[in-house]
Tab-separated table of N, CA and C in Angstrom:
chain	number	residue	atom	x	y	z
A	1	UNK	N	0.718	-1.180	-0.020
A	1	UNK	CA	0.003	0.158	-0.007
A	1	UNK	C	1.011	1.196	-0.037
A	2	UNK	N	1.971	1.271	0.720
A	2	UNK	CA	2.790	2.346	0.781
A	2	UNK	C	3.260	2.806	-0.536
A	3	UNK	N	3.592	1.864	-1.505
A	3	UNK	CA	3.914	2.127	-2.845
A	3	UNK	C	2.991	3.245	-3.593
A	4	UNK	N	1.787	3.058	-3.203
A	4	UNK	CA	0.823	4.015	-3.814
A	4	UNK	C	0.837	5.416	-3.366
A	5	UNK	N	1.266	5.598	-2.048
A	5	UNK	CA	1.253	6.864	-1.617
A	5	UNK	C	2.588	7.196	-0.897
A	6	UNK	N	3.576	7.381	-1.861
A	6	UNK	CA	5.057	7.532	-1.482
A	6	UNK	C	5.379	8.692	-0.547
A	7	UNK	N	4.306	9.695	-0.478
A	7	UNK	CA	4.682	10.936	0.445
A	7	UNK	C	4.167	10.699	1.837
A	8	UNK	N	3.672	9.452	2.124
A	8	UNK	CA	3.351	9.264	3.559
A	8	UNK	C	1.683	9.222	3.570
A	9	UNK	N	1.043	9.555	4.628
A	9	UNK	CA	-0.254	9.582	4.744
A	9	UNK	C	-1.134	10.392	3.830
A	10	UNK	N	-2.384	9.994	3.646
A	10	UNK	CA	-3.214	10.685	2.677
A	10	UNK	C	-3.557	12.042	3.302
A	11	UNK	N	-3.752	13.072	2.342
A	11	UNK	CA	-4.340	14.389	2.812
A	11	UNK	C	-5.714	14.431	2.113
A	12	UNK	N	-6.677	15.212	2.793
A	12	UNK	CA	-7.980	15.227	2.177
A	12	UNK	C	-8.139	16.854	2.265
A	13	UNK	N	-9.163	17.109	1.275
A	13	UNK	CA	-9.522	18.553	0.964
A	13	UNK	C	-10.976	18.378	0.816
A	14	UNK	N	-11.590	19.774	0.640
A	14	UNK	CA	-13.007	19.646	0.179
A	14	UNK	C	-13.254	20.967	-0.616
A	15	UNK	N	-14.178	20.732	-1.506
A	15	UNK	CA	-14.785	21.928	-2.273
A	15	UNK	C	-16.149	21.777	-2.370
A	16	UNK	N	-16.834	22.916	-1.979
A	16	UNK	CA	-18.386	22.839	-1.902
A	16	UNK	C	-18.784	23.853	-2.917
A	17	UNK	N	-19.594	23.168	-3.952
A	17	UNK	CA	-20.169	23.729	-5.103
A	17	UNK	C	-21.606	23.700	-4.975
A	18	UNK	N	-22.301	24.792	-4.880
A	18	UNK	CA	-23.769	24.687	-4.760
A	18	UNK	C	-24.531	25.062	-6.183
A	19	UNK	N	-25.364	24.275	-6.378
A	19	UNK	CA	-26.108	24.445	-7.743
A	19	UNK	C	-27.328	25.316	-7.656
A	20	UNK	N	-27.582	26.386	-8.255
A	20	UNK	CA	-28.609	27.079	-8.273
A	20	UNK	C	-29.758	26.267	-9.030
A	21	UNK	N	-30.833	25.666	-8.523
A	21	UNK	CA	-31.775	24.738	-9.028
A	21	UNK	C	-32.637	25.313	-9.896
A	22	UNK	N	-32.839	26.615	-10.066
A	22	UNK	CA	-33.485	27.439	-11.222
A	22	UNK	C	-32.699	27.490	-12.390
A	23	UNK	N	-31.443	28.023	-12.309
A	23	UNK	CA	-30.583	28.342	-13.441
A	23	UNK	C	-29.637	27.170	-13.749
A	24	UNK	N	-29.650	26.202	-12.893
A	24	UNK	CA	-28.675	25.053	-13.148
A	24	UNK	C	-27.167	25.600	-13.206
A	25	UNK	N	-26.843	26.654	-12.479
A	25	UNK	CA	-25.426	27.140	-12.494
A	25	UNK	C	-24.757	26.864	-11.341
A	26	UNK	N	-23.466	26.351	-11.303
A	26	UNK	CA	-22.757	26.021	-10.161
A	26	UNK	C	-22.124	27.200	-9.489
A	27	UNK	N	-22.224	27.299	-8.179
A	27	UNK	CA	-21.378	28.446	-7.456
A	27	UNK	C	-20.498	27.877	-6.521
A	28	UNK	N	-19.202	28.372	-6.614
A	28	UNK	CA	-18.176	27.952	-5.364
A	28	UNK	C	-18.567	28.578	-4.124
A	29	UNK	N	-18.931	27.791	-3.146
A	29	UNK	CA	-19.122	28.375	-1.839
A	29	UNK	C	-18.044	28.301	-0.918
A	30	UNK	N	-17.136	27.356	-0.978
A	30	UNK	CA	-16.250	27.047	-0.010
A	30	UNK	C	-15.190	25.988	-0.424
A	31	UNK	N	-13.887	26.230	-0.208
A	31	UNK	CA	-12.991	25.206	-0.453
A	31	UNK	C	-11.832	25.213	0.653
A	32	UNK	N	-11.318	23.998	1.028
A	32	UNK	CA	-10.137	23.807	1.806
A	32	UNK	C	-9.319	22.665	1.216
A	33	UNK	N	-8.199	23.114	0.836
A	33	UNK	CA	-7.399	22.060	0.244
A	33	UNK	C	-6.096	22.049	0.868
A	34	UNK	N	-5.462	20.762	0.857
A	34	UNK	CA	-4.087	20.529	1.672
A	34	UNK	C	-3.035	21.597	0.976
A	35	UNK	N	-2.129	22.069	1.972
A	35	UNK	CA	-1.198	23.119	1.492
A	35	UNK	C	-0.228	22.594	0.421
A	36	UNK	N	-0.115	21.247	0.539
A	36	UNK	CA	0.835	20.521	-0.511
A	36	UNK	C	0.216	20.106	-1.779
A	37	UNK	N	-0.904	20.445	-1.980
A	37	UNK	CA	-1.624	19.901	-3.164
A	37	UNK	C	-0.986	20.169	-4.662
A	38	UNK	N	-0.104	21.190	-4.766
A	38	UNK	CA	0.492	21.328	-5.909
A	38	UNK	C	1.821	20.470	-6.037
A	39	UNK	N	2.107	19.700	-4.976
A	39	UNK	CA	3.258	18.919	-4.985
A	39	UNK	C	3.126	17.943	-6.313
A	40	UNK	N	4.224	18.024	-7.208
A	40	UNK	CA	4.375	17.282	-8.365
A	40	UNK	C	4.191	15.781	-8.209
A	41	UNK	N	4.368	15.242	-7.096
A	41	UNK	CA	4.263	13.811	-6.834
A	41	UNK	C	3.024	13.180	-6.392
A	42	UNK	N	1.989	14.102	-6.014
A	42	UNK	CA	0.807	13.763	-5.550
A	42	UNK	C	-0.173	13.687	-6.589
A	43	UNK	N	-1.165	12.737	-6.494
A	43	UNK	CA	-2.347	12.623	-7.482
A	43	UNK	C	-3.440	13.126	-6.614
A	44	UNK	N	-4.495	13.606	-7.463
A	44	UNK	CA	-5.602	14.367	-6.774
A	44	UNK	C	-6.749	13.644	-7.292
A	45	UNK	N	-7.619	12.921	-6.368
A	45	UNK	CA	-8.821	12.392	-6.757
A	45	UNK	C	-9.966	13.367	-6.375
A	46	UNK	N	-10.866	13.549	-7.369
A	46	UNK	CA	-11.943	14.467	-7.169
A	46	UNK	C	-13.236	13.453	-7.128
A	47	UNK	N	-13.952	13.363	-6.161
A	47	UNK	CA	-14.962	12.445	-5.994
A	47	UNK	C	-16.423	13.069	-6.100
A	48	UNK	N	-16.988	12.614	-7.136
A	48	UNK	CA	-18.385	13.311	-7.372
A	48	UNK	C	-19.336	12.202	-7.630
A	49	UNK	N	-20.243	11.930	-7.004
A	49	UNK	CA	-21.130	10.682	-7.006
A	49	UNK	C	-22.032	10.599	-8.482
A	50	UNK	N	-22.323	11.932	-8.861
A	50	UNK	CA	-23.104	11.966	-10.109
A	50	UNK	C	-22.795	13.191	-10.880
A	51	UNK	N	-22.486	12.936	-12.212
A	51	UNK	CA	-22.023	13.933	-13.084
A	51	UNK	C	-23.172	14.167	-14.062
A	52	UNK	N	-24.135	15.083	-13.694
A	52	UNK	CA	-25.252	15.294	-14.513
A	52	UNK	C	-25.009	16.353	-15.801
A	53	UNK	N	-24.924	17.573	-15.566
A	53	UNK	CA	-24.713	18.517	-16.461
A	53	UNK	C	-23.150	18.767	-16.676
A	54	UNK	N	-22.507	18.436	-15.557
A	54	UNK	CA	-21.016	18.665	-15.780
A	54	UNK	C	-20.497	19.938	-15.192
A	55	UNK	N	-21.499	20.951	-14.903
A	55	UNK	CA	-21.080	22.213	-14.377
A	55	UNK	C	-20.325	22.145	-13.120
A	56	UNK	N	-20.728	21.458	-12.198
A	56	UNK	CA	-20.069	21.471	-10.760
A	56	UNK	C	-18.783	20.831	-10.815
A	57	UNK	N	-18.588	19.658	-11.563
A	57	UNK	CA	-17.345	19.208	-11.597
A	57	UNK	C	-16.305	19.859	-12.517
A	58	UNK	N	-16.803	20.502	-13.494
A	58	UNK	CA	-16.152	21.580	-14.272
A	58	UNK	C	-15.418	22.701	-13.423
A	59	UNK	N	-16.446	23.159	-12.551
A	59	UNK	CA	-15.865	24.221	-11.685
A	59	UNK	C	-14.911	23.660	-10.652
A	60	UNK	N	-15.116	22.459	-10.046
A	60	UNK	CA	-14.228	21.997	-9.034
A	60	UNK	C	-12.804	21.596	-9.721
A	61	UNK	N	-12.717	21.128	-10.926
A	61	UNK	CA	-11.497	20.871	-11.693
A	61	UNK	C	-10.726	22.277	-11.801
A	62	UNK	N	-11.516	23.235	-12.102
A	62	UNK	CA	-10.890	24.591	-12.286
A	62	UNK	C	-10.270	24.958	-10.922
A	63	UNK	N	-10.887	24.797	-9.991
A	63	UNK	CA	-10.375	25.323	-8.630
A	63	UNK	C	-9.205	24.527	-8.162
A	64	UNK	N	-9.177	23.164	-8.439
A	64	UNK	CA	-7.989	22.561	-8.055
A	64	UNK	C	-6.705	22.905	-9.033
A	65	UNK	N	-7.151	23.049	-10.335
A	65	UNK	CA	-6.032	23.449	-11.412
A	65	UNK	C	-5.412	24.862	-11.007
A	66	UNK	N	-6.370	25.820	-10.658
A	66	UNK	CA	-5.816	27.026	-10.171
A	66	UNK	C	-4.896	27.213	-9.012
A	67	UNK	N	-4.818	25.899	-8.155
A	67	UNK	CA	-3.979	25.864	-7.000
A	67	UNK	C	-2.679	25.153	-7.503
A	68	UNK	N	-2.389	24.887	-8.908
A	68	UNK	CA	-1.141	24.408	-9.490
A	68	UNK	C	-1.229	22.962	-9.668
A	69	UNK	N	-2.382	22.287	-9.652
A	69	UNK	CA	-2.326	20.884	-10.011
A	69	UNK	C	-2.411	20.461	-11.475
A	70	UNK	N	-1.573	19.782	-12.015
A	70	UNK	CA	-1.568	19.592	-13.632
A	70	UNK	C	-2.636	18.627	-13.680
A	71	UNK	N	-3.326	18.713	-14.900
A	71	UNK	CA	-4.452	17.939	-15.410
A	71	UNK	C	-4.169	16.518	-15.324
A	72	UNK	N	-2.866	16.026	-15.794
A	72	UNK	CA	-2.507	14.672	-15.715
A	72	UNK	C	-2.494	13.960	-14.389
A	73	UNK	N	-2.638	14.771	-13.275
A	73	UNK	CA	-2.560	14.372	-11.931
A	73	UNK	C	-3.875	14.323	-11.357
A	74	UNK	N	-4.897	14.704	-12.075
A	74	UNK	CA	-6.227	14.793	-11.418
A	74	UNK	C	-7.179	13.633	-12.169
A	75	UNK	N	-7.730	12.902	-11.190
A	75	UNK	CA	-8.629	11.874	-11.585
A	75	UNK	C	-10.061	12.005	-11.023
A	76	UNK	N	-10.967	12.085	-11.720
A	76	UNK	CA	-12.465	12.472	-11.399
A	76	UNK	C	-12.894	10.906	-11.278
A	77	UNK	N	-13.643	10.671	-10.225
A	77	UNK	CA	-14.347	9.397	-9.835
A	77	UNK	C	-15.762	9.602	-9.586
A	78	UNK	N	-16.748	8.932	-10.312
A	78	UNK	CA	-18.022	8.965	-10.065
A	78	UNK	C	-18.759	7.724	-10.205
A	79	UNK	N	-20.146	7.699	-9.648
A	79	UNK	CA	-20.706	6.458	-9.803
A	79	UNK	C	-21.509	6.439	-11.130
A	80	UNK	N	-22.077	7.654	-11.455
A	80	UNK	CA	-22.957	7.733	-12.654
A	80	UNK	C	-22.623	9.028	-13.474
A	81	UNK	N	-22.636	9.073	-14.728
A	81	UNK	CA	-22.088	10.461	-15.420
A	81	UNK	C	-23.036	10.262	-16.738
A	82	UNK	N	-23.404	11.558	-17.100
A	82	UNK	CA	-24.294	11.704	-18.374
A	82	UNK	C	-23.017	11.772	-19.297
A	83	UNK	N	-23.478	11.495	-20.715
A	83	UNK	CA	-22.727	11.718	-21.836
A	83	UNK	C	-22.322	13.027	-21.920
A	84	UNK	N	-23.393	14.003	-21.754
A	84	UNK	CA	-23.157	15.395	-21.805
A	84	UNK	C	-22.125	16.037	-20.895
A	85	UNK	N	-22.112	15.459	-19.694
A	85	UNK	CA	-21.160	15.900	-18.674
A	85	UNK	C	-19.564	15.573	-19.173
A	86	UNK	N	-19.619	14.326	-19.497
A	86	UNK	CA	-18.308	13.683	-19.962
A	86	UNK	C	-17.577	14.504	-21.064
A	87	UNK	N	-18.548	14.837	-22.051
A	87	UNK	CA	-18.198	15.670	-23.321
A	87	UNK	C	-17.680	16.912	-22.857
A	88	UNK	N	-18.584	17.683	-22.053
A	88	UNK	CA	-18.211	18.998	-21.613
A	88	UNK	C	-16.799	19.092	-20.884
A	89	UNK	N	-16.767	18.240	-19.940
A	89	UNK	CA	-15.410	18.303	-19.109
A	89	UNK	C	-14.292	18.037	-20.012
A	90	UNK	N	-14.325	16.944	-20.792
A	90	UNK	CA	-13.209	16.516	-21.845
A	90	UNK	C	-12.897	17.515	-22.835
A	91	UNK	N	-13.884	18.204	-23.249
A	91	UNK	CA	-13.780	19.390	-24.229
A	91	UNK	C	-12.865	20.485	-23.681
A	92	UNK	N	-13.067	20.642	-22.428
A	92	UNK	CA	-12.291	21.834	-21.766
A	92	UNK	C	-11.108	21.421	-21.216
A	93	UNK	N	-11.030	20.104	-20.642
A	93	UNK	CA	-9.863	19.601	-19.965
A	93	UNK	C	-9.402	18.064	-20.735
A	94	UNK	N	-8.774	18.356	-21.921
A	94	UNK	CA	-8.673	17.064	-22.641
A	94	UNK	C	-7.805	15.928	-22.033
A	95	UNK	N	-6.914	16.369	-21.263
A	95	UNK	CA	-5.909	15.490	-20.672
A	95	UNK	C	-6.305	14.833	-19.301
A	96	UNK	N	-7.727	15.121	-19.007
A	96	UNK	CA	-8.170	14.644	-17.713
A	96	UNK	C	-8.621	13.327	-17.866
A	97	UNK	N	-8.708	12.530	-16.652
A	97	UNK	CA	-9.002	11.094	-16.608
A	97	UNK	C	-10.272	11.118	-15.696
A	98	UNK	N	-11.529	10.323	-16.375
A	98	UNK	CA	-12.689	10.166	-15.501
A	98	UNK	C	-12.976	8.795	-15.487
A	99	UNK	N	-13.253	8.362	-14.306
A	99	UNK	CA	-13.553	7.053	-14.127
A	99	UNK	C	-15.076	6.957	-13.553
A	100	UNK	N	-16.045	6.213	-14.060
A	100	UNK	CA	-17.395	6.106	-13.802
A	100	UNK	C	-17.931	4.694	-13.857
A	101	UNK	N	-18.710	4.356	-13.102
A	101	UNK	CA	-19.280	3.014	-13.165
A	101	UNK	C	-20.480	2.992	-14.366
A	102	UNK	N	-21.147	3.996	-14.583
A	102	UNK	CA	-21.953	3.841	-15.694
A	102	UNK	C	-22.292	5.261	-16.280
A	103	UNK	N	-22.698	5.081	-17.644
A	103	UNK	CA	-22.850	6.509	-18.370
A	103	UNK	C	-24.419	6.416	-18.681
A	104	UNK	N	-25.044	7.559	-18.440
A	104	UNK	CA	-26.413	7.672	-18.846
A	104	UNK	C	-26.547	8.575	-19.840
A	105	UNK	N	-27.211	8.248	-20.999
A	105	UNK	CA	-27.141	8.930	-22.144
A	105	UNK	C	-28.145	10.193	-22.153
A	106	UNK	N	-29.227	10.095	-21.227
A	106	UNK	CA	-30.158	11.107	-21.040
A	106	UNK	C	-30.095	11.974	-19.786
A	107	UNK	N	-30.563	13.271	-19.906
A	107	UNK	CA	-30.729	14.021	-18.943
A	107	UNK	C	-32.125	14.511	-18.655
A	108	UNK	N	-32.717	14.582	-17.464
A	108	UNK	CA	-33.947	15.080	-17.360
A	108	UNK	C	-34.068	16.589	-17.416
A	109	UNK	N	-35.094	17.417	-17.223
A	109	UNK	CA	-35.225	18.746	-17.416
A	109	UNK	C	-34.481	19.559	-16.379
A	110	UNK	N	-34.250	18.869	-15.283
A	110	UNK	CA	-33.472	19.619	-14.091
A	110	UNK	C	-32.032	19.180	-14.165
A	111	UNK	N	-31.559	18.632	-15.192
A	111	UNK	CA	-29.978	18.298	-15.348
A	111	UNK	C	-29.781	17.040	-14.420
């Protein structure tokens, strides 16, 4: 296990993005990230259970990238993702990796 985490214990951070339900727009409310997040040896996992429109994860990736994290070190992990969200995110961040258990081809009217 130590081979996967060469720098020692895991560090955790959080990013709170709240979506305006009427406009479906993500708003950054709060973030607290580890001080060493831009360390070139560390990988960053962004956990998001569901990628619907892609707006919230798009914003979260931007926040992490603004702190100096290279896209090749970011891995987005979700349970369910819409095709639209995956396309939106990969269009803006082509070097990013997304792992999801399932892709849903359709969104409802609320995203």
